[in-house]
Coordinates of N, CA and C in Angstrom, one line a residue:
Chain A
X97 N 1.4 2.0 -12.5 CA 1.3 3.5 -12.6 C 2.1 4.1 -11.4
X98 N 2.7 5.0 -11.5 CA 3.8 5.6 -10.5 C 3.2 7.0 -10.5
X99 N 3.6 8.0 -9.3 CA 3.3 9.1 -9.6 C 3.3 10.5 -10.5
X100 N 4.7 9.9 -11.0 CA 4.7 10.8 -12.9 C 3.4 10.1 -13.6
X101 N 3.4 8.6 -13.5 CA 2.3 8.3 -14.9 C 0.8 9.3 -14.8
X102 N 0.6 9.2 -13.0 CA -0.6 9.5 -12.9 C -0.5 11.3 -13.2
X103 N 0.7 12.2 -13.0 CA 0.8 13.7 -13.3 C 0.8 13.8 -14.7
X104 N 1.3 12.8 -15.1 CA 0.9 12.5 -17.1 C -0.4 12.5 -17.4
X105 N -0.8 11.8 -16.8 CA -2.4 11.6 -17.6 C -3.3 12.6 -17.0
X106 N -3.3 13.3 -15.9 CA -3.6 14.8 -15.1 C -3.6 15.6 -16.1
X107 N -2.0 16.1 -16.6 CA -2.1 17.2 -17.1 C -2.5 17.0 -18.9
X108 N -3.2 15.3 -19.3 CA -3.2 15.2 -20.6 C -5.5 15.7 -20.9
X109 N -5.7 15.5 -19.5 CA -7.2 15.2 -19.6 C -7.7 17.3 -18.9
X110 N -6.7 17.5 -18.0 CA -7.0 18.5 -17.6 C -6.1 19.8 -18.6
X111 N -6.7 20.8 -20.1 CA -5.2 20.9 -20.8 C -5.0 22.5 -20.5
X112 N -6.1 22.8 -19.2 CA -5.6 24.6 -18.4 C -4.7 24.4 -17.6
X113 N -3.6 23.0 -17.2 CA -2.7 23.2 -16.4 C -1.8 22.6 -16.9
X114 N -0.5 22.7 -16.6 CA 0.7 22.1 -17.3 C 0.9 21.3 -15.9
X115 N 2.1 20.5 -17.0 CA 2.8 19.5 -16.5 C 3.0 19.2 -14.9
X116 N 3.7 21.1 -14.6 CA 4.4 20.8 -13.5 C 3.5 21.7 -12.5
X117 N 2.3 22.3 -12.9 CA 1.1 22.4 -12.1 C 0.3 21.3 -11.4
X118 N 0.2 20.1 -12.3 CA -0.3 19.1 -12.2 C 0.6 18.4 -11.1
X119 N 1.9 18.4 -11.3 CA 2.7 17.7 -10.4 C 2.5 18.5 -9.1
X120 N 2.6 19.3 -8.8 CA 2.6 20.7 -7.5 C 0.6 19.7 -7.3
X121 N 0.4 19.9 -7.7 CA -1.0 19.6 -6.8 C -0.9 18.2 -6.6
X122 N -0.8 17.2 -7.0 CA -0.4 16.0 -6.5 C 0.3 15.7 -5.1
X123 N 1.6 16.4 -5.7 CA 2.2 16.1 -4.3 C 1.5 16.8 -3.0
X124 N 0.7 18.0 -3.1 CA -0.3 18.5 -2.3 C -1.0 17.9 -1.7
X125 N -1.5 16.9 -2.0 CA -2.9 16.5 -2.2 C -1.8 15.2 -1.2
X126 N -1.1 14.5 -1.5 CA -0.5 13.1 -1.1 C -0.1 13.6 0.3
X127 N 1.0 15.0 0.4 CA 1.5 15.5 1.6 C 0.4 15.7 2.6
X128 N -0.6 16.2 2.2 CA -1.8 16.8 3.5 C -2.4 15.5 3.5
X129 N -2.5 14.6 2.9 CA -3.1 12.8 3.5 C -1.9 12.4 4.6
X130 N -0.6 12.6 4.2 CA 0.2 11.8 4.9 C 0.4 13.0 6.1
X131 N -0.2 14.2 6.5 CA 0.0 15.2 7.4 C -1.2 14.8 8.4
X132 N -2.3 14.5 7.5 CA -3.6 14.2 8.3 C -3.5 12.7 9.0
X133 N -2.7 11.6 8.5 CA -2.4 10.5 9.1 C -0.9 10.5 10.2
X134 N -0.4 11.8 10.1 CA 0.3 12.3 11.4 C 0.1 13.0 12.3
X135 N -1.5 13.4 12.5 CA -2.4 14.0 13.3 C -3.2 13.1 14.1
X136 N -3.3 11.8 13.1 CA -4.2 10.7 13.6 C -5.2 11.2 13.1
X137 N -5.8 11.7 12.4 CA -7.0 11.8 11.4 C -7.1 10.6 11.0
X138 N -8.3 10.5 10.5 CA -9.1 9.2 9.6 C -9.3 10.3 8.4
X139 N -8.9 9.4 7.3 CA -9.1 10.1 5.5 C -10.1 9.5 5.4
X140 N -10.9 9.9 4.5 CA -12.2 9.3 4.2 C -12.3 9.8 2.5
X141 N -11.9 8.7 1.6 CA -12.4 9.6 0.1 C -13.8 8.6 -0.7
X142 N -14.6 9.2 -0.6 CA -16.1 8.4 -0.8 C -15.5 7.3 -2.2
X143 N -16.1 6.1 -2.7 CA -15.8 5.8 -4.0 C -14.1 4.9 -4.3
X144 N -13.7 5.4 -2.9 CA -12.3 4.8 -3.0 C -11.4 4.1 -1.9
X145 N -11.6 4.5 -0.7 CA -11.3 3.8 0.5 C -11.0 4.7 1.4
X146 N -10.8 4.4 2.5 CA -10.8 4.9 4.2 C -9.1 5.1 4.5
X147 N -8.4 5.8 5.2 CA -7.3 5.3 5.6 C -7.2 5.8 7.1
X148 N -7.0 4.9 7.9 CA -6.7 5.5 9.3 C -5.6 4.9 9.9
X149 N -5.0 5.5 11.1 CA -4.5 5.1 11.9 C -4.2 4.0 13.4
X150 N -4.0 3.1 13.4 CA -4.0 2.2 14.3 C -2.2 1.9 14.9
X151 N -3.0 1.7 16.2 CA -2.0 1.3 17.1 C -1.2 0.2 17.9
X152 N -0.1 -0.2 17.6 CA 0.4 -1.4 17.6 C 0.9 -1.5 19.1
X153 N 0.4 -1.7 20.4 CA 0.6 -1.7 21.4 C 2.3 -2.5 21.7
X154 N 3.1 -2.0 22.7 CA 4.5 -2.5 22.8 C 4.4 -4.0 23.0
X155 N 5.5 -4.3 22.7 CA 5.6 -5.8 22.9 C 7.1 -6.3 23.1
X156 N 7.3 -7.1 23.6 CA 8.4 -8.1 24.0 C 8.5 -8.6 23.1
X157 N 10.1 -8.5 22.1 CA 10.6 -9.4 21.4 C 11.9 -10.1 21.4
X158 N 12.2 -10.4 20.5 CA 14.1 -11.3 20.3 C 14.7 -11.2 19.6
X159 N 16.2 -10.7 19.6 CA 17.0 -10.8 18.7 C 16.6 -12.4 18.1
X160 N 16.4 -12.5 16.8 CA 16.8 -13.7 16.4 C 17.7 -14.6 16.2
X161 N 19.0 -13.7 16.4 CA 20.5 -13.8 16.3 C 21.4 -14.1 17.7
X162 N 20.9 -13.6 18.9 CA 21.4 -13.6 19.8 C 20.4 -14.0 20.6
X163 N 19.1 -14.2 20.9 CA 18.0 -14.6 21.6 C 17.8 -13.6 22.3
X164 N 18.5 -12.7 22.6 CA 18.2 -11.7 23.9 C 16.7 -10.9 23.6
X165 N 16.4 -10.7 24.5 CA 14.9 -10.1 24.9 C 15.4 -8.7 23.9
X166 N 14.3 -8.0 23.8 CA 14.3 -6.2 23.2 C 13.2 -6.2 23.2
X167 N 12.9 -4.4 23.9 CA 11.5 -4.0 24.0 C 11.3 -3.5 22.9
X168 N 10.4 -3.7 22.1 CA 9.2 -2.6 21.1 C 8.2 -1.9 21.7
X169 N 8.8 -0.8 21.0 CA 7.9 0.4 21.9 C 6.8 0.5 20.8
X170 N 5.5 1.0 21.0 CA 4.2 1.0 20.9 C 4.5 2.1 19.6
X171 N 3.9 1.3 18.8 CA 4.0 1.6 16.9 C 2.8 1.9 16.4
X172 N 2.4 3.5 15.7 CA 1.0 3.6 14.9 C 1.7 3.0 13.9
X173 N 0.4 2.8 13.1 CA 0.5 2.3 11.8 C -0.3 2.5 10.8
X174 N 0.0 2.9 9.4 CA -0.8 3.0 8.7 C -2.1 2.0 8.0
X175 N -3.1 2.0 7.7 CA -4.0 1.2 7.5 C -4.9 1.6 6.7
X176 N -5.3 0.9 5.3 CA -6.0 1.1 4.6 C -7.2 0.2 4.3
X177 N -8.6 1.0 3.7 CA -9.5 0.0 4.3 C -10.1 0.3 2.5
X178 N -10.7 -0.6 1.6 CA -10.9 -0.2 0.0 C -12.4 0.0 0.5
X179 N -12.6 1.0 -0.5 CA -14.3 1.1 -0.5 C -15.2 0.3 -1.3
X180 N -16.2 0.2 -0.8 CA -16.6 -0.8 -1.6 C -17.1 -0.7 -3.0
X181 N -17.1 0.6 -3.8 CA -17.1 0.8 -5.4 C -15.7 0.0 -5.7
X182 N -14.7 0.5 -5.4 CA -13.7 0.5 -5.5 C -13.1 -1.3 -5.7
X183 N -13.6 -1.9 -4.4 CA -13.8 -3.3 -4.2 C -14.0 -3.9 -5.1
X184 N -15.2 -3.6 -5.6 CA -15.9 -4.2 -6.8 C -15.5 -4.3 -8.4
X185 N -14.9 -2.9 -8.1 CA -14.4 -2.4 -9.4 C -12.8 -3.3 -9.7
X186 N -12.4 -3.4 -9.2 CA -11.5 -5.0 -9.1 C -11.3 -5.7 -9.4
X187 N -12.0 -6.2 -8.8 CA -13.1 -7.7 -8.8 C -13.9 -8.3 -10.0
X188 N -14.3 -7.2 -10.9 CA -15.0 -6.7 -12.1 C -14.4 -8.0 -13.1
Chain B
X109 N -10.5 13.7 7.6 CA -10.3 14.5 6.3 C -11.1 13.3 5.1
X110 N -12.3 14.5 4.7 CA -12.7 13.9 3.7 C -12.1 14.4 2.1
X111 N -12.6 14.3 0.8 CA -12.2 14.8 -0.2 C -13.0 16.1 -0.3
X112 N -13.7 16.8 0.2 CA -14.2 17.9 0.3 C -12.7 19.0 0.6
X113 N -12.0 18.2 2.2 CA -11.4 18.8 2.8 C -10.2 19.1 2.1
X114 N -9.7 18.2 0.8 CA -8.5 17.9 -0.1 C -8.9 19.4 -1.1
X115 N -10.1 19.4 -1.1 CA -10.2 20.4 -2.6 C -10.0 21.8 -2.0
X116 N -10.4 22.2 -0.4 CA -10.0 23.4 0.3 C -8.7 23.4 0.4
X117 N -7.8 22.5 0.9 CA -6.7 22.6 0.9 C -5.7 22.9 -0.7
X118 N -6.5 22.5 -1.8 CA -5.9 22.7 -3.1 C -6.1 23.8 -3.4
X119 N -7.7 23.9 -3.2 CA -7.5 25.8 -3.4 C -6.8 26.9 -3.1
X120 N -6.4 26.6 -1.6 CA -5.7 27.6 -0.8 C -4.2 27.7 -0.9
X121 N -3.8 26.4 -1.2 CA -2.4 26.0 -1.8 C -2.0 26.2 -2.7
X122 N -2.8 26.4 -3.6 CA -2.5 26.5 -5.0 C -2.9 27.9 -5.6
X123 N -2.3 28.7 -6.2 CA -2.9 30.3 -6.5 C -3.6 29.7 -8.0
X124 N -4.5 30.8 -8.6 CA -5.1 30.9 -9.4 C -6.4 29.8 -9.8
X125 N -6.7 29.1 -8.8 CA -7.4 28.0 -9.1 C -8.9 28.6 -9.1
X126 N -10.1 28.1 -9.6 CA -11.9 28.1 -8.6 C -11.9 27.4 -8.1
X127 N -12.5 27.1 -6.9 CA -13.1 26.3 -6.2 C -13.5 25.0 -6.8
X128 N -14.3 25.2 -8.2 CA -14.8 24.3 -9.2 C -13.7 23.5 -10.3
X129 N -12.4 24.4 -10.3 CA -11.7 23.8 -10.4 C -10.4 22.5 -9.8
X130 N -10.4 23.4 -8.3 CA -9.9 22.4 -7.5 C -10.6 21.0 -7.4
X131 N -11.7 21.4 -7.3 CA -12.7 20.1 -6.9 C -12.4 19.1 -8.5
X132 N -12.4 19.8 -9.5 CA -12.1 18.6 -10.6 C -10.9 17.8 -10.7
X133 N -10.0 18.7 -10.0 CA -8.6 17.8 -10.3 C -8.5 16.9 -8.8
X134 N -9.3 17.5 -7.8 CA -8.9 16.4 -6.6 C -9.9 15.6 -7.1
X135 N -11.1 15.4 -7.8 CA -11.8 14.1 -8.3 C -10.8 13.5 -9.6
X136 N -10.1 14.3 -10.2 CA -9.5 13.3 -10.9 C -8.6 12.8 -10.8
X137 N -7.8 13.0 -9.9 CA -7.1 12.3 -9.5 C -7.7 10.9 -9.0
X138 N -8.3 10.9 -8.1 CA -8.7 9.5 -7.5 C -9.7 8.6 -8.5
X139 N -10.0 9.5 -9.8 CA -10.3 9.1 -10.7 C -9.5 8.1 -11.8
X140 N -8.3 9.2 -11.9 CA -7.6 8.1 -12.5 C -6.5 7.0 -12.0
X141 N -6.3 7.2 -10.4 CA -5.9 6.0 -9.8 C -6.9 4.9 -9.8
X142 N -8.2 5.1 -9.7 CA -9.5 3.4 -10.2 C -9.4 3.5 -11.3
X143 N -9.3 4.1 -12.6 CA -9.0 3.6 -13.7 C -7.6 2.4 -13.6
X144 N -6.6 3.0 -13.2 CA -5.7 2.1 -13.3 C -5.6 0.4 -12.8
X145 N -6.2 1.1 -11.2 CA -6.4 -0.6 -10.7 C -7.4 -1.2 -11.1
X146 N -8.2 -0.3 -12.2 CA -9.9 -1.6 -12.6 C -9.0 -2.1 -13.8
X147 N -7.9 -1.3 -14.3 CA -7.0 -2.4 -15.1 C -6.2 -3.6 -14.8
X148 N -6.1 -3.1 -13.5 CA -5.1 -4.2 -13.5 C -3.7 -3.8 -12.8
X149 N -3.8 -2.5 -12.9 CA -1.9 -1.7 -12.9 C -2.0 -1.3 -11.5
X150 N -0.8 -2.0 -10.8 CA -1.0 -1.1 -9.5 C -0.4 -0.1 -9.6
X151 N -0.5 0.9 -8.2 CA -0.1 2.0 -8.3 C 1.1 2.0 -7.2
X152 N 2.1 2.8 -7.7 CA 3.5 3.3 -6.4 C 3.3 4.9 -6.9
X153 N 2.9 5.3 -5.4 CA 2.8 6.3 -5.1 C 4.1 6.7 -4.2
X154 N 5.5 7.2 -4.6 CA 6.6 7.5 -3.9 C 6.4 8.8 -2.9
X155 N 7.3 8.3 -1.4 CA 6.6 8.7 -0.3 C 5.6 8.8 0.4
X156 N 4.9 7.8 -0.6 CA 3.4 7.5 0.6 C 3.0 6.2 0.7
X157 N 3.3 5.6 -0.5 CA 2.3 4.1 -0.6 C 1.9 3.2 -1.8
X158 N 2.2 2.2 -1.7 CA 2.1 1.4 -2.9 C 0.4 0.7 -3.0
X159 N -0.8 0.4 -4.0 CA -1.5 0.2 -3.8 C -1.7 -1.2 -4.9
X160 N -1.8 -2.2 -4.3 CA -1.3 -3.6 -5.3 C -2.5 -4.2 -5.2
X161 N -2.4 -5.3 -6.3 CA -3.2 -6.0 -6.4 C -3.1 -7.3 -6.4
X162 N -3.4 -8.2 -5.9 CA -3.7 -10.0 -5.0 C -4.6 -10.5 -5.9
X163 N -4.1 -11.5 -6.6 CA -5.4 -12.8 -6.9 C -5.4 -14.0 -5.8
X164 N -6.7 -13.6 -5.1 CA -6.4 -14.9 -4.1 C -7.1 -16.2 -4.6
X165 N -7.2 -17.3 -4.8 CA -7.4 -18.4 -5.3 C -8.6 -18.7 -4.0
X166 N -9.6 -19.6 -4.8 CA -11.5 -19.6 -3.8 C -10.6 -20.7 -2.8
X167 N -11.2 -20.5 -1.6 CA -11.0 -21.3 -0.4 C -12.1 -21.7 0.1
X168 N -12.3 -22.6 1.0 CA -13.2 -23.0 1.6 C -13.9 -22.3 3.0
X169 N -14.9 -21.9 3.3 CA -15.4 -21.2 4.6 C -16.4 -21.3 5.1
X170 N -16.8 -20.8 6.2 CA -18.1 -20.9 6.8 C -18.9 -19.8 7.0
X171 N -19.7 -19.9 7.3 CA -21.1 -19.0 7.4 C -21.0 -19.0 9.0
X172 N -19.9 -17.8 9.6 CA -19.8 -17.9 11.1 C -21.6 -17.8 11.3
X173 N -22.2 -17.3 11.2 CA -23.7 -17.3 11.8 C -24.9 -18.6 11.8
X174 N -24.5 -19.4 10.6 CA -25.6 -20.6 10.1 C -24.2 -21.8 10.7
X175 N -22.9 -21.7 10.2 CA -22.0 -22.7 10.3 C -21.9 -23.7 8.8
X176 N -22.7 -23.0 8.5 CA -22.9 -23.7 6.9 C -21.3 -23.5 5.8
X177 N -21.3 -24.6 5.6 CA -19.7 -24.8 4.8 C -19.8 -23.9 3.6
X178 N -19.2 -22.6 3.2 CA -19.5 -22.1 1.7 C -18.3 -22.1 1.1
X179 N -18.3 -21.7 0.2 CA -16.9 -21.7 -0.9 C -16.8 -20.4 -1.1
X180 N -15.4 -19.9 -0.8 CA -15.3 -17.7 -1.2 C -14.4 -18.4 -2.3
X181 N -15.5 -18.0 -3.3 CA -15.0 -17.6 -4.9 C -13.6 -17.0 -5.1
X182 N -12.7 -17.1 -6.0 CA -11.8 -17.0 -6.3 C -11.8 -15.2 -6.6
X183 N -10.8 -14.3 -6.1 CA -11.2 -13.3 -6.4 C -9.9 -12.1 -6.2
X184 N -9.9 -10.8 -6.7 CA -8.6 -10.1 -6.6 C -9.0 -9.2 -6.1
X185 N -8.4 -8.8 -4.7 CA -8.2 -8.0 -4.1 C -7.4 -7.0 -3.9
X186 N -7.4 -5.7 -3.2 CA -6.5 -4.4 -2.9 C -6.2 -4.2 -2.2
X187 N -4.6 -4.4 -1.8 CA -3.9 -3.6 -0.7 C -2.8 -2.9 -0.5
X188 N -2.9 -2.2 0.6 CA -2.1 -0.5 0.6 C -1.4 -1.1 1.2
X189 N 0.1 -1.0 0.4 CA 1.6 -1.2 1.3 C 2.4 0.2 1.5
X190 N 2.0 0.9 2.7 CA 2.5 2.3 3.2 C 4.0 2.3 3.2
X191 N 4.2 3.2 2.4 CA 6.2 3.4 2.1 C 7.0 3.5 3.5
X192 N 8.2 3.1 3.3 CA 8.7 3.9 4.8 C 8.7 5.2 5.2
X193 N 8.7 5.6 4.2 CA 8.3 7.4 5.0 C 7.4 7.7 5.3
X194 N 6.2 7.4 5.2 CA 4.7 7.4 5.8 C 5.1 6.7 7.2
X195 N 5.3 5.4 7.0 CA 5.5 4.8 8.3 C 6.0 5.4 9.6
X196 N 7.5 5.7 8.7 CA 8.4 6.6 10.2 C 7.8 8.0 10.2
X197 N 7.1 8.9 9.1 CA 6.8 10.2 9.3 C 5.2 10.3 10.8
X198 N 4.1 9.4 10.4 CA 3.6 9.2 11.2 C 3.7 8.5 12.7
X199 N 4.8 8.0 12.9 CA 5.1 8.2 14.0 C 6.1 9.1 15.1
X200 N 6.7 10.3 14.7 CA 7.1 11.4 14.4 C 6.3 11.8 15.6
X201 N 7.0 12.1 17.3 CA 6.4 13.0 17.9 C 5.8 14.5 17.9
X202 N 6.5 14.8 17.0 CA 6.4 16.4 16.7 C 5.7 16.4 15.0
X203 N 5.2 17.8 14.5 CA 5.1 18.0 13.5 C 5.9 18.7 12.9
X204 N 6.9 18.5 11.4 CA 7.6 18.3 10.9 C 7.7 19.3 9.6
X205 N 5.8 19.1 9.4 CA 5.7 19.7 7.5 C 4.3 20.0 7.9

């Protein structure tokens, strides 16, 4: 399922909104997750999973190619945690 | 940010909505993404994240607490592969959007 399938089946179950209503709130809904994970918020959607933010402290690494040392500078990261309906429902 | 906080933000973003209405489409949405993975279908969500699905084959393990040898059942699990634009957008010293 890609995000047209899922604005497909939105605007087939929901029939007071069209197509490209359905799409406009989607992308809403996805932008202010990915705005709240560049705030460092924790998402929380009951039923479905957690998403937060974690931090990848700097580290010393190597070109693989030349061996030479290069610093990595200190990386968040996104991280998703499934809920446990969700888990199960799966698993099922 | 819970899903409470998704349906204020849909309301206010969105003109002509109810409140009762926002709240239906931000539940149906996450409604119909667990339909899809209780099928089976993962989901690519472009610009944010792919949510896939793993059959891991039973392994052998222990009961860190007893030490007792158990067997974890053969089973399919979920996980979020965050797009590159999520990745580089969240680390983004400034706000952007």
């Amino acid at each position: 399922m890609t995000k047209s399938d899922l604005v497909e089946k939105l605007s087939e179950s929901l029939t007071n909104l069209t197509k490209k209503e359905c799409e406009v709130i989607v992308d809403t809904v996805f932008l202010n997750m990915k705005d709240a994970l560049h705030r460092g918020e924790k998402i929380e959607i009951r039923g479905f999973g957690s998403f937060t933010v974690r931090t990848r402290r700097a580290k010393e690494g190597r070109n693989p190619k030349t061996g030479e040392k290069v610093a990595i500078p200190e990386k968040r990261i996104p991280f998703f945690k499934v809920g446990k309906e969700l888990r199960e429902m799966v698993n099922g | 940010m819970t899903k409470a906080d998704l349906v204020e933000i849909v309301y206010e973003k969105i003109g002509g909505l109810s409140k009762k209405e926002s709240q239906d489409i931000v539940e149906k949405i996450f409604e119909t993404m667990k339909a899809s993975l209780k099928q089976g279908d993962k989901i690519k969500i472009s610009g944010f994240g792919n949510f896939t699905l793993r059959d891991k084959r039973p392994r052998k393990g222990r009961n860190p607490q007893t030490g007792d040898d158990i067997e974890i059942t053969a089973r399919r699990v979920l996980t979020f592969r965050p797009s590159q634009i999520l990745k580089s957008h969240i680390n983004e010293p400034t706000k952007t959007s």
